[in-house]
JSON list of C-alpha atoms in Angstrom, two decimals:
[
{"chain": "R", "resi": 103, "resn": "UNK", "atom": "CA", "xyz": [0.08, 0.11, 0.01]},
{"chain": "R", "resi": 104, "resn": "UNK", "atom": "CA", "xyz": [1.16, 3.62, -0.73]},
{"chain": "R", "resi": 105, "resn": "UNK", "atom": "CA", "xyz": [1.82, 5.95, 2.11]},
{"chain": "R", "resi": 106, "resn": "UNK", "atom": "CA", "xyz": [2.66, 9.53, 2.60]},
{"chain": "R", "resi": 107, "resn": "UNK", "atom": "CA", "xyz": [6.14, 10.40, 3.53]},
{"chain": "R", "resi": 108, "resn": "UNK", "atom": "CA", "xyz": [6.47, 13.99, 3.38]},
{"chain": "R", "resi": 109, "resn": "UNK", "atom": "CA", "xyz": [6.06, 17.22, 1.36]},
{"chain": "R", "resi": 110, "resn": "UNK", "atom": "CA", "xyz": [8.59, 19.07, -0.68]},
{"chain": "R", "resi": 111, "resn": "UNK", "atom": "CA", "xyz": [8.73, 21.96, -3.13]},
{"chain": "R", "resi": 112, "resn": "UNK", "atom": "CA", "xyz": [10.10, 20.52, -6.46]},
{"chain": "R", "resi": 113, "resn": "UNK", "atom": "CA", "xyz": [10.64, 22.67, -9.70]},
{"chain": "R", "resi": 114, "resn": "UNK", "atom": "CA", "xyz": [8.67, 25.60, -7.94]},
{"chain": "R", "resi": 115, "resn": "UNK", "atom": "CA", "xyz": [5.64, 23.20, -7.12]},
{"chain": "R", "resi": 116, "resn": "UNK", "atom": "CA", "xyz": [4.25, 22.08, -3.72]},
{"chain": "R", "resi": 117, "resn": "UNK", "atom": "CA", "xyz": [4.35, 18.37, -3.80]},
{"chain": "R", "resi": 118, "resn": "UNK", "atom": "CA", "xyz": [3.27, 15.41, -1.59]},
{"chain": "R", "resi": 119, "resn": "UNK", "atom": "CA", "xyz": [5.58, 12.48, -1.73]},
{"chain": "R", "resi": 120, "resn": "UNK", "atom": "CA", "xyz": [4.18, 8.97, -1.64]},
{"chain": "R", "resi": 121, "resn": "UNK", "atom": "CA", "xyz": [6.06, 5.66, -1.60]},
{"chain": "R", "resi": 122, "resn": "UNK", "atom": "CA", "xyz": [5.22, 2.05, -2.49]},
{"chain": "R", "resi": 123, "resn": "UNK", "atom": "CA", "xyz": [6.75, -0.98, -3.78]},
{"chain": "R", "resi": 124, "resn": "UNK", "atom": "CA", "xyz": [6.00, -1.64, -7.39]},
{"chain": "R", "resi": 125, "resn": "UNK", "atom": "CA", "xyz": [5.26, -4.85, -8.97]},
{"chain": "R", "resi": 126, "resn": "UNK", "atom": "CA", "xyz": [8.97, -5.73, -9.06]},
{"chain": "R", "resi": 127, "resn": "UNK", "atom": "CA", "xyz": [9.07, -5.18, -5.47]},
{"chain": "R", "resi": 128, "resn": "UNK", "atom": "CA", "xyz": [11.23, -2.15, -5.60]},
{"chain": "R", "resi": 129, "resn": "UNK", "atom": "CA", "xyz": [10.72, 0.98, -3.56]},
{"chain": "R", "resi": 130, "resn": "UNK", "atom": "CA", "xyz": [9.29, 3.82, -5.59]},
{"chain": "R", "resi": 131, "resn": "UNK", "atom": "CA", "xyz": [8.62, 7.40, -4.63]},
{"chain": "R", "resi": 132, "resn": "UNK", "atom": "CA", "xyz": [6.43, 9.89, -6.38]},
{"chain": "R", "resi": 133, "resn": "UNK", "atom": "CA", "xyz": [6.25, 13.62, -5.95]},
{"chain": "R", "resi": 134, "resn": "UNK", "atom": "CA", "xyz": [2.58, 14.70, -6.81]},
{"chain": "R", "resi": 135, "resn": "UNK", "atom": "CA", "xyz": [1.71, 18.23, -7.65]},
{"chain": "R", "resi": 136, "resn": "UNK", "atom": "CA", "xyz": [-0.76, 19.33, -4.79]},
{"chain": "R", "resi": 137, "resn": "UNK", "atom": "CA", "xyz": [-2.51, 21.61, -7.24]},
{"chain": "R", "resi": 138, "resn": "UNK", "atom": "CA", "xyz": [-3.04, 19.26, -10.07]},
{"chain": "R", "resi": 139, "resn": "UNK", "atom": "CA", "xyz": [-2.45, 15.81, -8.82]},
{"chain": "R", "resi": 140, "resn": "UNK", "atom": "CA", "xyz": [-0.09, 15.03, -11.57]},
{"chain": "R", "resi": 141, "resn": "UNK", "atom": "CA", "xyz": [3.33, 13.14, -10.89]},
{"chain": "R", "resi": 142, "resn": "UNK", "atom": "CA", "xyz": [6.30, 15.62, -11.54]},
{"chain": "R", "resi": 143, "resn": "UNK", "atom": "CA", "xyz": [9.12, 13.32, -10.28]},
{"chain": "R", "resi": 144, "resn": "UNK", "atom": "CA", "xyz": [9.40, 9.38, -9.88]},
{"chain": "R", "resi": 145, "resn": "UNK", "atom": "CA", "xyz": [12.40, 7.56, -8.37]},
{"chain": "R", "resi": 146, "resn": "UNK", "atom": "CA", "xyz": [12.91, 3.85, -8.24]},
{"chain": "R", "resi": 147, "resn": "UNK", "atom": "CA", "xyz": [15.27, 2.32, -5.56]},
{"chain": "R", "resi": 148, "resn": "UNK", "atom": "CA", "xyz": [16.93, -0.97, -5.06]},
{"chain": "R", "resi": 149, "resn": "UNK", "atom": "CA", "xyz": [17.32, -1.03, -1.30]},
{"chain": "R", "resi": 150, "resn": "UNK", "atom": "CA", "xyz": [18.65, 2.34, -0.46]},
{"chain": "R", "resi": 151, "resn": "UNK", "atom": "CA", "xyz": [20.55, 2.78, -3.92]},
{"chain": "R", "resi": 152, "resn": "UNK", "atom": "CA", "xyz": [18.57, 4.92, -6.55]},
{"chain": "R", "resi": 153, "resn": "UNK", "atom": "CA", "xyz": [18.22, 3.01, -9.85]},
{"chain": "R", "resi": 154, "resn": "UNK", "atom": "CA", "xyz": [16.57, 5.58, -11.91]},
{"chain": "R", "resi": 155, "resn": "UNK", "atom": "CA", "xyz": [14.65, 8.95, -11.74]},
{"chain": "R", "resi": 156, "resn": "UNK", "atom": "CA", "xyz": [12.06, 10.26, -14.17]},
{"chain": "R", "resi": 157, "resn": "UNK", "atom": "CA", "xyz": [11.04, 13.90, -14.34]},
{"chain": "R", "resi": 158, "resn": "UNK", "atom": "CA", "xyz": [7.72, 15.00, -15.88]},
{"chain": "R", "resi": 159, "resn": "UNK", "atom": "CA", "xyz": [7.93, 18.47, -17.57]},
{"chain": "R", "resi": 160, "resn": "UNK", "atom": "CA", "xyz": [5.75, 20.42, -19.87]},
{"chain": "R", "resi": 161, "resn": "UNK", "atom": "CA", "xyz": [2.71, 19.66, -17.76]},
{"chain": "R", "resi": 162, "resn": "UNK", "atom": "CA", "xyz": [-0.58, 21.25, -18.85]},
{"chain": "R", "resi": 163, "resn": "UNK", "atom": "CA", "xyz": [-3.76, 21.40, -16.98]},
{"chain": "R", "resi": 164, "resn": "UNK", "atom": "CA", "xyz": [-7.03, 22.46, -18.43]},
{"chain": "R", "resi": 165, "resn": "UNK", "atom": "CA", "xyz": [-5.02, 23.46, -21.61]},
{"chain": "R", "resi": 166, "resn": "UNK", "atom": "CA", "xyz": [-7.94, 22.43, -24.05]},
{"chain": "R", "resi": 167, "resn": "UNK", "atom": "CA", "xyz": [-10.77, 24.64, -24.89]},
{"chain": "R", "resi": 168, "resn": "UNK", "atom": "CA", "xyz": [-14.41, 23.54, -25.37]},
{"chain": "R", "resi": 169, "resn": "UNK", "atom": "CA", "xyz": [-13.84, 23.57, -29.11]},
{"chain": "R", "resi": 170, "resn": "UNK", "atom": "CA", "xyz": [-10.83, 21.32, -29.02]},
{"chain": "R", "resi": 171, "resn": "UNK", "atom": "CA", "xyz": [-12.98, 18.34, -27.52]},
{"chain": "R", "resi": 172, "resn": "UNK", "atom": "CA", "xyz": [-16.44, 19.17, -29.44]},
{"chain": "R", "resi": 173, "resn": "UNK", "atom": "CA", "xyz": [-17.66, 17.41, -32.62]},
{"chain": "R", "resi": 174, "resn": "UNK", "atom": "CA", "xyz": [-18.07, 19.63, -35.60]},
{"chain": "R", "resi": 175, "resn": "UNK", "atom": "CA", "xyz": [-21.31, 21.52, -36.10]},
{"chain": "R", "resi": 176, "resn": "UNK", "atom": "CA", "xyz": [-22.02, 19.51, -39.18]},
{"chain": "R", "resi": 177, "resn": "UNK", "atom": "CA", "xyz": [-22.15, 16.27, -37.30]},
{"chain": "R", "resi": 178, "resn": "UNK", "atom": "CA", "xyz": [-25.83, 15.19, -36.80]},
{"chain": "R", "resi": 179, "resn": "UNK", "atom": "CA", "xyz": [-27.34, 14.95, -33.24]},
{"chain": "R", "resi": 180, "resn": "UNK", "atom": "CA", "xyz": [-28.66, 11.67, -32.28]},
{"chain": "R", "resi": 181, "resn": "UNK", "atom": "CA", "xyz": [-31.20, 11.36, -29.60]},
{"chain": "R", "resi": 182, "resn": "UNK", "atom": "CA", "xyz": [-31.37, 7.99, -27.91]},
{"chain": "R", "resi": 183, "resn": "UNK", "atom": "CA", "xyz": [-34.22, 8.22, -25.59]},
{"chain": "R", "resi": 184, "resn": "UNK", "atom": "CA", "xyz": [-36.78, 5.42, -25.50]}
]
């Protein structure tokens, strides 16, 4: 089970750090942006040795407009009521 292990500012973002064991039994830590809930950093450990680290950059929240996700006006509207 994941557990909260701390808080830290990372890349200018307030983050919550959670820790858990992945499917390979290795310890992982995720830094999660407190505003968006998006991970910004992941570290994977083998015992106490850091194996690798991923950083997530160019994050966008609510970056799409209604027009980006709406069908064109020429599409027919189908009413599926009984």
